[in-house]
């Protein structure tokens, strides 16, 4: 009974499993490709201040005398402006790189917030069932049927004070609005998983062994739900990057002059200057595309490895 | 038998969802627009006019009276109340447009329906063809190209694909003297079907790109499932021509998940249509909703929200019913 090998054996195995998982993930080509793309985006986001300092162009600084021609048209790519300038004489490359920061700074917190809220609500609904479950399901139905753009627009109007100035940081409002629209997916996923798990032998065994509800939810159910939820986090992240870009494109997300890919693309369209200086449009568009493709590729790879039977 | 018991529950749930959406939309707009009367009254209106508008909207009463008034009675316009309980039922009155919200929405629905249904039909046809092709030649270069296309298409937001399409197909082509696509505008179907289709081609393409990307993968997966079945092998052994095996034997069985998704996608497409309408200058429900949300025209915001929710809930309900009808055992 007191043979130490019996007790130490599982602990020895844990790190072996962990390195094994990383290796299995890396063997999946889409995880490798996606990681490279996401790494590039992270590099751009982190390196933005250095590139900005090196070129001597701030993200909101205007260089109307050098970056605009005599007729006021933005210049194309050159050594000083690698991706050319926009209609206000700002550096497109520097702004695109700062755009990566904004994009991640909004999408990551909002997806995480949605995950925490959605998973908690799903756990509660699935575990308690009955009337709680019915109320939560009704709430999910309601939240799902709200049209995203319209509701987001009126919620963001809420933030505009009498003098037209924002009351709280608009970035915070965008984060809240986006998570308000994505918690439902996490809640539905978790609820379904908990319902299918609730009467499995290991849960009943824990209950018979006298485990408290808290212990069953947090120590038995949550660890088994977590992998699917985390994979879903990666699935939802690129959608939320697109949501931020859409709101900024419509002029209600990140406010000018801060650089977001959405409002840069809107700028390009509004001024029609992309017809003279295509990189004004292509810079932020390609960045947005690479980011979303990168995260989509990683998440489909993760899904193949961690959650093969679902979706 | 099962239907008789579950149908009323399904309808009750649909109805309760819509009622809750209506009430929450009311509260959201009440919170969002601090002083709607100022936003709705004419520019530079004097205090008296603002007060009159506020009174007409019952903004000077407690919230429960406002809610009751909004839902049940509505403001008196030309002596007739414009509420849900009166005939014709109306979701309030827009002071900005000087019209009942329901009439406003109904007048814009043809545009939105043309855009979304057209996009749905186009993407369904293209996806079924491509999906069957990909399943037939699974793991060939065609299959891999289509799978790459699916990734790409899913990663482009609607507003970006709309811009790129209008840049290349409208701007570049008309620069070179080819005026195939108009840049914007709308012609009613009843006026001129050809011009109607011509004006909607770009919006349809914009909305279809992302849809086809995902839809064809679903058709492919479902077809692959069915193609492995015994009865397909039997059909082939009988000497049925391959196209007939694919289209007459396998496809109908493979369509179940496609129909489910198609119904839900209609709601997604109508959501995407909001942005597309804005881009191509189409005067539809989406554009009405965006301007109303920015202007503080709250009866229209509530009305369009309820309209969008009804479309979503309606599509879900129809999908649910169709799934039950086609395959009662598998219904959830």
Coordinates of C-alpha atoms in Angstrom, one line a residue:
Chain A
X1 CA 0.0 0.0 0.0
X2 CA 2.7 2.5 0.9
X3 CA 4.8 1.7 -2.1
X4 CA 5.9 5.2 -3.3
X5 CA 5.9 4.2 -6.9
X6 CA 2.1 3.8 -6.8
X7 CA 1.7 7.4 -5.8
X8 CA 4.5 9.1 -7.7
X9 CA 3.8 7.4 -11.0
X10 CA 0.9 9.7 -12.2
X11 CA 2.9 12.8 -11.3
X12 CA 5.8 11.6 -13.4
X13 CA 3.5 11.2 -16.3
X14 CA 2.1 14.7 -16.4
X15 CA 5.0 16.5 -18.1
X16 CA 5.4 13.7 -20.6
X17 CA 1.8 14.2 -21.7
X18 CA 2.3 17.9 -22.0
X19 CA 5.4 17.8 -24.3
X20 CA 3.5 15.1 -26.2
X21 CA 0.6 17.5 -26.8
X22 CA 2.8 20.3 -28.1
X23 CA 4.5 17.8 -30.4
X24 CA 1.2 16.5 -31.7
X25 CA 0.0 20.0 -32.3
X26 CA 3.1 21.0 -34.1
X27 CA 2.8 17.9 -36.4
X28 CA -0.5 19.4 -37.7
X29 CA 0.4 21.5 -40.7
X30 CA -2.3 24.1 -40.2
X31 CA -1.1 24.8 -36.7
X32 CA 2.4 25.4 -38.1
X33 CA 1.3 27.7 -40.9
X34 CA -1.2 29.6 -38.7
X35 CA 1.5 30.1 -36.0
X36 CA 3.9 31.6 -38.5
X37 CA 1.2 34.1 -39.7
X38 CA 0.1 34.9 -36.1
X39 CA 3.8 35.3 -35.1
X40 CA 4.2 37.9 -38.0
X41 CA 1.2 39.8 -36.7
X42 CA 2.4 39.8 -33.2
X43 CA 5.8 40.9 -34.4
X44 CA 4.2 43.8 -36.2
X45 CA 2.1 44.8 -33.2
X46 CA 5.1 44.7 -30.8
X47 CA 7.6 46.2 -33.3
X48 CA 5.3 49.2 -34.2
X49 CA 7.1 51.7 -31.9
X50 CA 10.5 50.7 -33.2
X51 CA 9.6 51.0 -36.9
X52 CA 7.9 54.2 -36.1
X53 CA 11.0 55.6 -34.4
X54 CA 13.3 54.3 -37.1
X55 CA 11.2 55.9 -39.9
X56 CA 10.7 59.0 -37.8
X57 CA 6.9 58.9 -38.4
X58 CA 4.4 58.7 -35.6
X59 CA 1.1 56.9 -36.2
X60 CA -1.0 60.1 -36.2
X61 CA 1.7 62.5 -37.4
X62 CA 0.9 64.3 -40.7
X63 CA 3.6 65.0 -43.2
X64 CA 1.6 67.1 -45.7
X65 CA 4.7 68.8 -47.2
X66 CA 6.6 65.6 -48.1
X67 CA 3.9 62.9 -48.3
X68 CA 1.4 64.8 -50.5
X69 CA 2.2 65.9 -54.0
X70 CA 1.6 69.5 -55.1
X71 CA -2.0 68.7 -56.1
X72 CA -2.6 67.1 -52.6
X73 CA -2.4 63.5 -53.7
X74 CA -0.7 61.0 -51.4
X75 CA 2.7 59.6 -52.5
X76 CA 3.2 56.0 -53.3
X77 CA 5.8 53.6 -51.7
X78 CA 9.3 55.0 -51.3
X79 CA 12.3 54.6 -49.0
X80 CA 10.9 57.1 -46.5
X81 CA 7.3 55.8 -46.8
X82 CA 7.5 52.1 -47.4
X83 CA 3.8 51.7 -48.1
X84 CA 3.2 55.3 -49.2
X85 CA 1.1 57.8 -47.4
X86 CA -2.7 58.3 -46.8
X87 CA -4.8 61.3 -47.8
X88 CA -3.6 63.2 -44.7
X89 CA 0.0 62.6 -45.4
X90 CA 0.4 59.9 -42.7
X91 CA 2.6 56.8 -43.0
X92 CA 0.5 53.8 -44.0
X93 CA 3.1 51.2 -42.9
X94 CA 3.4 52.7 -39.4
X95 CA -0.4 53.1 -39.1
X96 CA -1.0 49.5 -40.3
X97 CA 1.4 48.2 -37.6
X98 CA -0.3 50.2 -34.9
X99 CA -3.6 48.9 -36.3
X100 CA -2.4 45.4 -35.4
X101 CA -2.1 46.5 -31.8
X102 CA -5.6 47.9 -31.7
X103 CA -7.0 44.9 -33.4
X104 CA -5.5 42.5 -30.9
X105 CA -6.1 44.8 -27.9
X106 CA -9.8 44.7 -28.6
X107 CA -10.3 41.2 -30.0
X108 CA -8.4 39.3 -27.3
X109 CA -10.0 40.9 -24.2
X110 CA -13.5 40.8 -25.7
X111 CA -13.2 37.1 -26.7
X112 CA -11.8 36.3 -23.3
X113 CA -14.5 38.2 -21.5
X114 CA -17.2 36.5 -23.7
X115 CA -15.6 33.1 -22.8
X116 CA -15.6 33.7 -19.1
X117 CA -19.2 35.0 -19.1
X118 CA -20.5 32.4 -21.5
X119 CA -18.8 29.4 -19.9
X120 CA -20.1 30.4 -16.4
X121 CA -23.6 30.8 -17.7
X122 CA -23.5 27.6 -19.6
X123 CA -22.1 25.7 -16.6
X124 CA -24.9 27.1 -14.4
X125 CA -27.6 26.2 -17.0
X126 CA -26.3 22.8 -17.7
X127 CA -25.7 21.8 -14.2
X128 CA -28.8 23.0 -12.5
X129 CA -31.2 22.3 -15.4
X130 CA -34.9 22.9 -14.9
X131 CA -36.2 26.4 -14.6
X132 CA -32.6 27.9 -14.5
X133 CA -31.9 26.2 -17.8
X134 CA -35.1 27.4 -19.4
X135 CA -34.4 31.0 -18.4
X136 CA -30.9 30.9 -19.7
X137 CA -31.9 29.3 -23.0
X138 CA -34.5 32.0 -23.5
X139 CA -31.8 34.6 -22.7
X140 CA -29.5 33.0 -25.3
X141 CA -32.3 33.0 -27.9
X142 CA -33.0 36.7 -27.3
X143 CA -29.3 37.7 -27.4
X144 CA -28.8 35.7 -30.6
X145 CA -31.7 37.4 -32.4
X146 CA -30.5 40.9 -31.8
X147 CA -29.0 42.3 -35.0
X148 CA -25.3 43.0 -34.3
X149 CA -24.7 46.2 -36.3
X150 CA -27.9 48.0 -35.3
X151 CA -27.7 47.3 -31.6
X152 CA -24.0 48.0 -31.6
X153 CA -24.6 51.4 -33.2
X154 CA -27.2 52.4 -30.6
X155 CA -25.1 51.2 -27.7
X156 CA -22.2 53.2 -29.0
X157 CA -24.4 56.3 -29.4
X158 CA -25.0 55.8 -25.6
X159 CA -21.4 56.7 -25.1
X160 CA -21.7 60.1 -26.9
X161 CA -22.2 62.9 -24.5
X162 CA -24.1 66.1 -25.1
X163 CA -21.1 67.8 -26.6
X164 CA -20.3 64.9 -29.0
X165 CA -17.3 63.8 -26.9
X166 CA -17.0 60.1 -25.7
X167 CA -17.9 59.6 -22.1
X168 CA -15.7 56.5 -21.6
X169 CA -12.9 55.2 -23.6
X170 CA -14.5 54.0 -26.9
X171 CA -12.2 51.0 -27.0
X172 CA -13.7 49.8 -23.8
X173 CA -17.2 50.2 -25.2
X174 CA -16.3 48.3 -28.3
X175 CA -14.9 45.4 -26.2
X176 CA -18.1 45.2 -24.2
X177 CA -20.3 45.4 -27.2
X178 CA -18.4 42.6 -29.0
X179 CA -18.4 40.4 -25.9
X180 CA -22.1 41.0 -25.5
X181 CA -22.6 39.5 -28.9
X182 CA -20.3 36.5 -28.6
X183 CA -20.9 35.1 -25.1
X184 CA -23.9 33.2 -26.4
X185 CA -21.8 30.8 -28.5
X186 CA -19.7 29.9 -25.4
X187 CA -22.8 29.5 -23.3
X188 CA -24.5 27.2 -25.8
X189 CA -21.4 25.1 -26.2
X190 CA -20.8 24.7 -22.5
X191 CA -24.4 24.0 -21.7
X192 CA -24.6 21.2 -24.3
X193 CA -21.3 19.7 -23.0
X194 CA -22.4 19.8 -19.4
X195 CA -25.8 18.3 -20.2
X196 CA -24.2 15.4 -22.0
X197 CA -21.7 14.9 -19.1
X198 CA -24.0 15.3 -16.1
X199 CA -25.0 11.7 -15.9
X200 CA -21.8 10.0 -16.8
X201 CA -20.4 7.6 -14.3
X202 CA -17.5 9.7 -13.1
X203 CA -19.8 12.6 -12.1
X204 CA -22.2 10.3 -10.3
X205 CA -19.2 8.6 -8.7
X206 CA -18.0 12.0 -7.4
X207 CA -21.5 12.8 -6.1
X208 CA -21.8 9.4 -4.4
X209 CA -18.3 9.9 -2.9
X210 CA -19.8 13.0 -1.2
X211 CA -18.2 15.7 -3.3
X212 CA -19.9 19.1 -2.9
X213 CA -21.6 20.8 -5.8
X214 CA -18.8 23.3 -6.0
X215 CA -16.3 20.5 -6.2
X216 CA -18.2 18.7 -8.9
X217 CA -18.6 21.8 -11.1
X218 CA -15.1 23.1 -10.7
X219 CA -13.0 20.0 -10.3
X220 CA -14.9 17.4 -12.3
X221 CA -16.9 19.2 -15.0
X222 CA -14.9 22.3 -15.8
X223 CA -11.6 20.5 -16.6
X224 CA -13.5 18.3 -19.1
X225 CA -15.3 21.3 -20.7
X226 CA -12.1 23.5 -20.8
X227 CA -10.4 22.0 -24.0
X228 CA -13.5 22.5 -26.2
X229 CA -14.1 26.0 -24.8
X230 CA -10.5 27.0 -25.4
X231 CA -10.6 25.7 -28.9
X232 CA -13.8 27.7 -29.4
X233 CA -11.9 30.8 -28.1
X234 CA -9.5 30.4 -31.0
X235 CA -12.5 30.0 -33.3
X236 CA -14.2 33.1 -32.1
X237 CA -11.2 35.4 -32.0
X238 CA -10.9 36.0 -35.8
X239 CA -14.7 36.7 -35.9
X240 CA -14.2 39.3 -33.3
X241 CA -11.3 40.8 -35.1
X242 CA -13.7 41.2 -38.1
X243 CA -16.4 42.6 -35.8
X244 CA -14.1 45.3 -34.5
X245 CA -13.0 46.2 -38.1
X246 CA -16.6 46.4 -39.2
X247 CA -17.6 48.7 -36.4
X248 CA -14.6 50.9 -37.0
X249 CA -15.3 50.9 -40.7
X250 CA -18.8 52.2 -40.0
X251 CA -17.2 54.9 -37.9
X252 CA -18.5 53.8 -34.5
X253 CA -15.6 51.7 -33.3
X254 CA -12.1 53.0 -32.7
X255 CA -12.2 56.8 -33.3
X256 CA -9.9 58.7 -35.6
X257 CA -7.1 59.7 -35.5
X258 CA -6.1 56.4 -33.7
X259 CA -5.3 53.8 -36.4
X260 CA -7.5 50.8 -36.7
X261 CA -7.7 48.7 -39.9
X262 CA -11.4 49.3 -40.1
X263 CA -11.2 53.1 -40.0
X264 CA -8.1 53.2 -42.3
X265 CA -10.1 51.2 -44.9
X266 CA -13.1 53.6 -44.4
X267 CA -10.7 56.5 -44.9
X268 CA -9.4 55.0 -48.1
X269 CA -13.0 54.6 -49.4
X270 CA -14.2 58.0 -48.3
X271 CA -11.3 59.9 -49.8
X272 CA -11.2 57.6 -52.9
X273 CA -7.4 58.2 -52.7
X274 CA -6.8 54.4 -53.0
X275 CA -7.4 54.9 -56.7
X276 CA -4.2 56.9 -56.8
X277 CA -2.3 55.2 -54.0
X278 CA -3.6 51.6 -53.8
X279 CA -1.4 50.7 -50.8
X280 CA -3.5 53.1 -48.7
X281 CA -6.2 50.4 -49.1
X282 CA -4.1 47.3 -49.6
X283 CA -1.9 47.8 -46.4
X284 CA -4.7 47.5 -43.8
X285 CA -6.6 45.1 -46.0
X286 CA -3.8 42.6 -46.3
X287 CA -2.9 43.0 -42.6
X288 CA -6.5 42.2 -41.7
X289 CA -6.7 39.3 -44.1
X290 CA -3.4 37.8 -42.8
X291 CA -4.4 38.1 -39.2
X292 CA -7.8 36.5 -39.7
X293 CA -6.4 33.7 -41.9
X294 CA -3.7 33.1 -39.4
X295 CA -6.0 32.7 -36.4
X296 CA -8.6 30.7 -38.5
X297 CA -5.8 28.3 -39.6
X298 CA -4.6 27.7 -36.1
X299 CA -8.0 27.2 -34.7
X300 CA -9.0 24.6 -37.4
X301 CA -5.7 22.8 -36.6
X302 CA -6.4 22.9 -32.9
X303 CA -9.9 21.6 -33.6
X304 CA -8.5 18.7 -35.6
X305 CA -6.2 17.7 -32.8
X306 CA -8.1 18.5 -29.6
X307 CA -11.7 18.1 -30.6
X308 CA -12.0 15.8 -33.6
X309 CA -15.6 14.6 -33.2
X310 CA -17.2 18.0 -32.7
X311 CA -18.0 20.4 -35.6
Chain B
X1 CA -48.2 12.8 -32.5
X2 CA -44.9 14.3 -31.4
X3 CA -45.6 17.3 -33.6
X4 CA -48.9 18.1 -31.9
X5 CA -47.3 18.2 -28.6
X6 CA -44.1 20.2 -29.5
X7 CA -45.6 22.6 -32.0
X8 CA -47.4 24.9 -29.5
X9 CA -44.2 24.9 -27.4
X10 CA -42.1 25.9 -30.3
X11 CA -44.4 28.8 -31.3
X12 CA -44.7 29.9 -27.7
X13 CA -41.0 30.1 -27.4
X14 CA -40.7 32.0 -30.6
X15 CA -43.3 34.5 -29.5
X16 CA -41.8 35.0 -26.1
X17 CA -38.4 35.6 -27.6
X18 CA -39.8 38.3 -29.9
X19 CA -41.6 40.0 -27.0
X20 CA -38.5 40.0 -24.9
X21 CA -36.5 41.5 -27.8
X22 CA -39.1 44.2 -28.2
X23 CA -39.0 45.2 -24.5
X24 CA -35.2 45.0 -24.3
X25 CA -34.8 47.0 -27.5
X26 CA -37.1 49.6 -25.9
X27 CA -34.9 49.8 -22.8
X28 CA -31.6 49.9 -24.8
X29 CA -32.8 52.8 -26.9
X30 CA -34.1 54.5 -23.8
X31 CA -30.7 54.2 -22.2
X32 CA -28.7 55.0 -25.4
X33 CA -30.4 58.2 -26.4
X34 CA -30.5 60.6 -23.5
X35 CA -32.7 63.2 -25.1
X36 CA -34.4 61.8 -28.2
X37 CA -36.8 64.7 -28.5
X38 CA -33.9 67.1 -29.2
X39 CA -32.5 64.7 -31.8
X40 CA -35.9 64.1 -33.4
X41 CA -37.1 67.7 -33.4
X42 CA -36.1 69.9 -36.4
X43 CA -32.7 71.5 -36.2
X44 CA -32.7 74.8 -34.1
X45 CA -36.2 74.0 -32.8
X46 CA -37.3 76.1 -29.9
X47 CA -38.0 74.7 -26.5
X48 CA -41.7 74.6 -27.2
X49 CA -41.4 72.4 -30.2
X50 CA -39.0 70.1 -28.4
X51 CA -41.5 69.8 -25.5
X52 CA -44.3 69.1 -28.0
X53 CA -42.2 66.2 -29.6
X54 CA -41.4 64.9 -26.1
X55 CA -45.0 65.0 -25.2
X56 CA -46.1 63.3 -28.4
X57 CA -43.6 60.5 -27.6
X58 CA -44.7 60.5 -23.9
X59 CA -41.1 61.1 -22.9
X60 CA -42.4 63.1 -20.0
X61 CA -44.0 60.1 -18.3
X62 CA -42.5 57.3 -16.2
X63 CA -40.9 54.4 -18.1
X64 CA -43.7 51.9 -17.7
X65 CA -46.2 54.3 -19.1
X66 CA -43.9 55.0 -22.0
X67 CA -43.5 51.3 -22.7
X68 CA -47.2 50.7 -22.5
X69 CA -47.8 53.7 -24.7
X70 CA -45.2 52.7 -27.2
X71 CA -46.4 49.1 -27.5
X72 CA -50.1 49.4 -27.1
X73 CA -51.3 52.8 -28.2
X74 CA -48.6 54.8 -30.0
X75 CA -48.9 58.5 -30.8
X76 CA -52.0 59.8 -32.5
X77 CA -51.3 60.6 -36.1
X78 CA -54.2 62.2 -37.9
X79 CA -56.5 61.1 -35.2
X80 CA -55.6 57.4 -35.4
X81 CA -53.3 55.8 -32.8
X82 CA -50.1 54.1 -34.3
X83 CA -49.7 51.2 -31.9
X84 CA -49.5 47.4 -32.1
X85 CA -53.0 46.9 -30.8
X86 CA -54.6 49.1 -33.5
X87 CA -55.3 48.3 -37.1
X88 CA -53.0 48.3 -39.0
X89 CA -50.6 47.4 -36.2
X90 CA -47.6 49.7 -36.2
X91 CA -44.4 49.8 -34.2
X92 CA -44.6 53.4 -33.4
X93 CA -44.2 56.5 -35.5
X94 CA -41.0 58.1 -36.9
X95 CA -40.9 61.8 -36.5
X96 CA -37.8 62.0 -38.7
X97 CA -39.5 60.3 -41.6
X98 CA -43.0 61.5 -40.7
X99 CA -44.3 58.0 -41.3
X100 CA -45.4 54.9 -39.3
X101 CA -42.4 52.6 -38.6
X102 CA -44.1 49.5 -40.0
X103 CA -44.9 51.3 -43.3
X104 CA -41.4 52.5 -43.5
X105 CA -39.9 49.0 -43.0
X106 CA -42.4 47.5 -45.4
X107 CA -41.5 50.0 -48.0
X108 CA -37.8 49.1 -47.7
X109 CA -38.3 45.3 -47.4
X110 CA -38.3 44.6 -51.2
X111 CA -34.7 46.0 -51.5
X112 CA -33.4 44.0 -48.6
X113 CA -35.2 40.8 -49.7
X114 CA -33.9 41.2 -53.3
X115 CA -30.4 41.5 -52.0
X116 CA -30.5 38.6 -49.5
X117 CA -32.7 36.1 -51.3
X118 CA -30.7 36.6 -54.5
X119 CA -27.4 36.1 -52.7
X120 CA -28.8 33.0 -50.9
X121 CA -30.0 31.5 -54.2
X122 CA -26.8 32.2 -56.0
X123 CA -24.6 30.9 -53.2
X124 CA -26.8 27.8 -52.8
X125 CA -26.6 26.9 -56.5
X126 CA -22.8 27.6 -56.8
X127 CA -22.1 25.8 -53.5
X128 CA -24.0 22.7 -54.4
X129 CA -22.3 22.4 -57.7
X130 CA -18.8 23.0 -56.2
X131 CA -19.5 20.8 -53.2
X132 CA -20.6 17.9 -55.3
X133 CA -17.6 18.4 -57.5
X134 CA -15.3 18.5 -54.5
X135 CA -16.8 15.3 -53.0
X136 CA -16.6 13.5 -56.3
X137 CA -12.9 14.4 -56.7
X138 CA -12.1 14.3 -53.0
X139 CA -8.4 15.0 -52.3
X140 CA -7.7 16.1 -55.9
X141 CA -6.3 19.5 -56.7
X142 CA -9.8 20.9 -57.3
X143 CA -10.8 19.8 -53.8
X144 CA -7.7 21.4 -52.3
X145 CA -8.2 24.7 -54.2
X146 CA -11.8 24.9 -53.0
X147 CA -10.7 24.2 -49.5
X148 CA -8.1 27.0 -49.7
X149 CA -10.8 29.3 -51.2
X150 CA -13.1 28.5 -48.2
X151 CA -10.4 29.7 -45.8
X152 CA -9.7 32.8 -47.8
X153 CA -13.4 33.7 -48.3
X154 CA -14.2 33.2 -44.6
X155 CA -11.3 35.6 -43.7
X156 CA -12.5 38.6 -45.7
X157 CA -15.1 40.8 -44.0
X158 CA -18.1 41.8 -46.0
X159 CA -17.1 45.4 -46.2
X160 CA -13.7 44.6 -47.6
X161 CA -14.9 42.1 -50.3
X162 CA -17.6 44.7 -51.2
X163 CA -14.9 47.4 -51.6
X164 CA -12.6 45.2 -53.6
X165 CA -15.4 44.0 -55.9
X166 CA -16.5 47.6 -56.6
X167 CA -12.9 48.7 -57.1
X168 CA -12.2 46.0 -59.7
X169 CA -15.5 45.3 -61.3
X170 CA -16.9 48.8 -61.2
X171 CA -14.1 51.4 -61.0
X172 CA -11.5 49.6 -63.1
X173 CA -13.9 48.3 -65.7
X174 CA -15.7 51.7 -66.2
X175 CA -12.2 53.4 -66.4
X176 CA -11.7 51.2 -69.4
X177 CA -15.0 52.0 -70.9
X178 CA -16.8 48.8 -69.9
X179 CA -20.0 49.7 -68.0
X180 CA -21.2 46.3 -67.1
X181 CA -21.9 47.0 -63.4
X182 CA -23.4 50.2 -62.0
X183 CA -21.7 51.5 -58.9
X184 CA -24.8 51.9 -56.9
X185 CA -28.6 52.4 -57.0
X186 CA -31.6 50.2 -57.2
X187 CA -34.3 49.5 -59.8
X188 CA -37.5 47.8 -58.7
X189 CA -38.1 44.3 -60.1
X190 CA -41.5 45.3 -61.3
X191 CA -40.0 48.2 -63.3
X192 CA -37.3 46.4 -65.2
X193 CA -36.2 42.9 -64.2
X194 CA -33.0 43.2 -66.3
X195 CA -31.9 46.4 -64.7
X196 CA -32.9 45.1 -61.3
X197 CA -30.5 42.1 -61.7
X198 CA -27.8 44.3 -63.1
X199 CA -27.9 46.7 -60.2
X200 CA -27.9 43.9 -57.7
X201 CA -25.1 41.8 -59.2
X202 CA -22.3 43.4 -57.1
X203 CA -24.1 43.2 -53.8
X204 CA -25.0 39.6 -54.6
X205 CA -21.4 38.8 -55.4
X206 CA -20.2 40.5 -52.2
X207 CA -22.5 38.5 -50.0
X208 CA -22.0 35.3 -51.9
X209 CA -18.3 35.1 -51.6
X210 CA -18.1 34.3 -47.9
X211 CA -21.3 32.1 -48.1
X212 CA -20.0 29.9 -51.0
X213 CA -16.7 29.5 -49.2
X214 CA -18.3 27.8 -46.2
X215 CA -21.4 26.3 -47.9
X216 CA -19.6 24.2 -50.4
X217 CA -17.5 22.6 -47.6
X218 CA -20.8 21.6 -45.9
X219 CA -22.2 20.1 -49.1
X220 CA -18.9 18.3 -49.7
X221 CA -18.8 16.8 -46.2
X222 CA -22.5 15.7 -46.4
X223 CA -22.0 14.2 -49.9
X224 CA -18.9 12.3 -48.8
X225 CA -21.0 10.8 -46.0
X226 CA -23.8 9.7 -48.4
X227 CA -21.5 8.5 -51.2
X228 CA -20.1 5.8 -48.8
X229 CA -23.6 4.3 -48.4
X230 CA -24.6 0.9 -49.7
X231 CA -27.4 2.1 -51.8
X232 CA -25.1 4.4 -53.8
X233 CA -22.9 1.4 -54.5
X234 CA -25.9 -0.6 -55.5
X235 CA -26.9 2.2 -57.9
X236 CA -23.4 2.3 -59.4
X237 CA -23.4 -1.5 -59.7
X238 CA -26.8 -1.3 -61.6
X239 CA -25.0 0.8 -64.2
X240 CA -26.8 4.1 -63.4
X241 CA -24.8 6.9 -65.0
X242 CA -22.5 8.7 -62.6
X243 CA -24.1 12.1 -62.9
X244 CA -27.5 10.5 -62.1
X245 CA -26.0 8.7 -59.1
X246 CA -24.6 12.0 -57.8
X247 CA -27.6 14.3 -58.5
X248 CA -30.6 12.0 -58.1
X249 CA -29.5 9.3 -55.6
X250 CA -26.9 11.0 -53.4
X251 CA -27.7 14.7 -53.4
X252 CA -31.3 14.6 -52.0
X253 CA -30.1 12.6 -49.1
X254 CA -27.1 14.9 -48.6
X255 CA -29.3 18.0 -48.5
X256 CA -30.6 17.8 -45.0
X257 CA -27.7 19.6 -43.2
X258 CA -27.6 21.9 -46.2
X259 CA -31.2 23.0 -45.7
X260 CA -30.6 23.5 -42.0
X261 CA -27.7 25.7 -42.6
X262 CA -29.3 27.5 -45.5
X263 CA -32.2 28.7 -43.3
X264 CA -29.8 30.0 -40.7
X265 CA -27.6 31.5 -43.3
X266 CA -30.5 33.6 -44.7
X267 CA -30.5 35.3 -41.3
X268 CA -26.7 35.8 -41.4
X269 CA -26.9 37.1 -45.0
X270 CA -29.6 39.6 -44.0
X271 CA -27.3 40.8 -41.2
X272 CA -24.5 41.2 -43.7
X273 CA -26.9 43.0 -46.0
X274 CA -26.9 45.9 -43.6
X275 CA -23.3 46.7 -44.4
X276 CA -23.7 45.8 -48.1
X277 CA -26.7 48.2 -48.5
X278 CA -24.6 50.9 -46.9
X279 CA -21.7 50.3 -49.4
X280 CA -23.7 50.1 -52.6
X281 CA -26.2 52.9 -51.7
X282 CA -29.2 50.6 -51.6
X283 CA -32.1 52.1 -49.7
X284 CA -33.1 49.0 -47.7
X285 CA -34.0 48.2 -44.1
X286 CA -30.3 48.0 -43.1
X287 CA -29.6 51.5 -44.3
X288 CA -32.8 52.7 -42.6
X289 CA -31.6 51.1 -39.3
X290 CA -28.1 52.5 -39.5
X291 CA -29.3 56.1 -40.1
X292 CA -31.9 55.7 -37.4
X293 CA -29.4 54.4 -34.9
X294 CA -27.0 57.3 -35.6
X295 CA -29.8 59.9 -35.6
X296 CA -31.5 58.8 -32.4
X297 CA -34.8 57.9 -34.2
X298 CA -35.6 55.4 -31.6
X299 CA -39.0 54.1 -32.8
X300 CA -37.3 53.1 -36.0
X301 CA -34.4 51.5 -34.1
X302 CA -36.8 49.4 -32.1
X303 CA -38.8 48.5 -35.2
X304 CA -35.9 47.4 -37.3
X305 CA -34.4 45.4 -34.3
X306 CA -37.7 43.6 -33.9
X307 CA -37.9 43.1 -37.7
X308 CA -34.4 41.6 -37.8
X309 CA -35.2 39.4 -34.8
X310 CA -38.4 38.2 -36.4
X311 CA -36.4 37.2 -39.5
X312 CA -33.8 35.3 -37.4
X313 CA -36.4 33.6 -35.2
X314 CA -38.6 32.9 -38.2
X315 CA -35.7 31.2 -40.1
X316 CA -34.8 29.2 -37.1
X317 CA -38.4 28.1 -36.6
X318 CA -38.8 27.1 -40.3
X319 CA -35.5 25.2 -40.2
X320 CA -36.7 23.4 -37.1
X321 CA -40.0 22.4 -38.6
X322 CA -38.5 21.3 -41.9
X323 CA -35.9 19.2 -40.1
X324 CA -38.7 17.5 -38.0
X325 CA -40.8 16.9 -41.1
X326 CA -38.0 15.4 -43.1
X327 CA -36.5 13.3 -40.4
X328 CA -38.6 13.1 -37.2
X329 CA -36.2 10.8 -35.5
X330 CA -33.3 13.2 -35.7
X331 CA -35.0 16.3 -34.5
X332 CA -33.7 17.9 -31.4

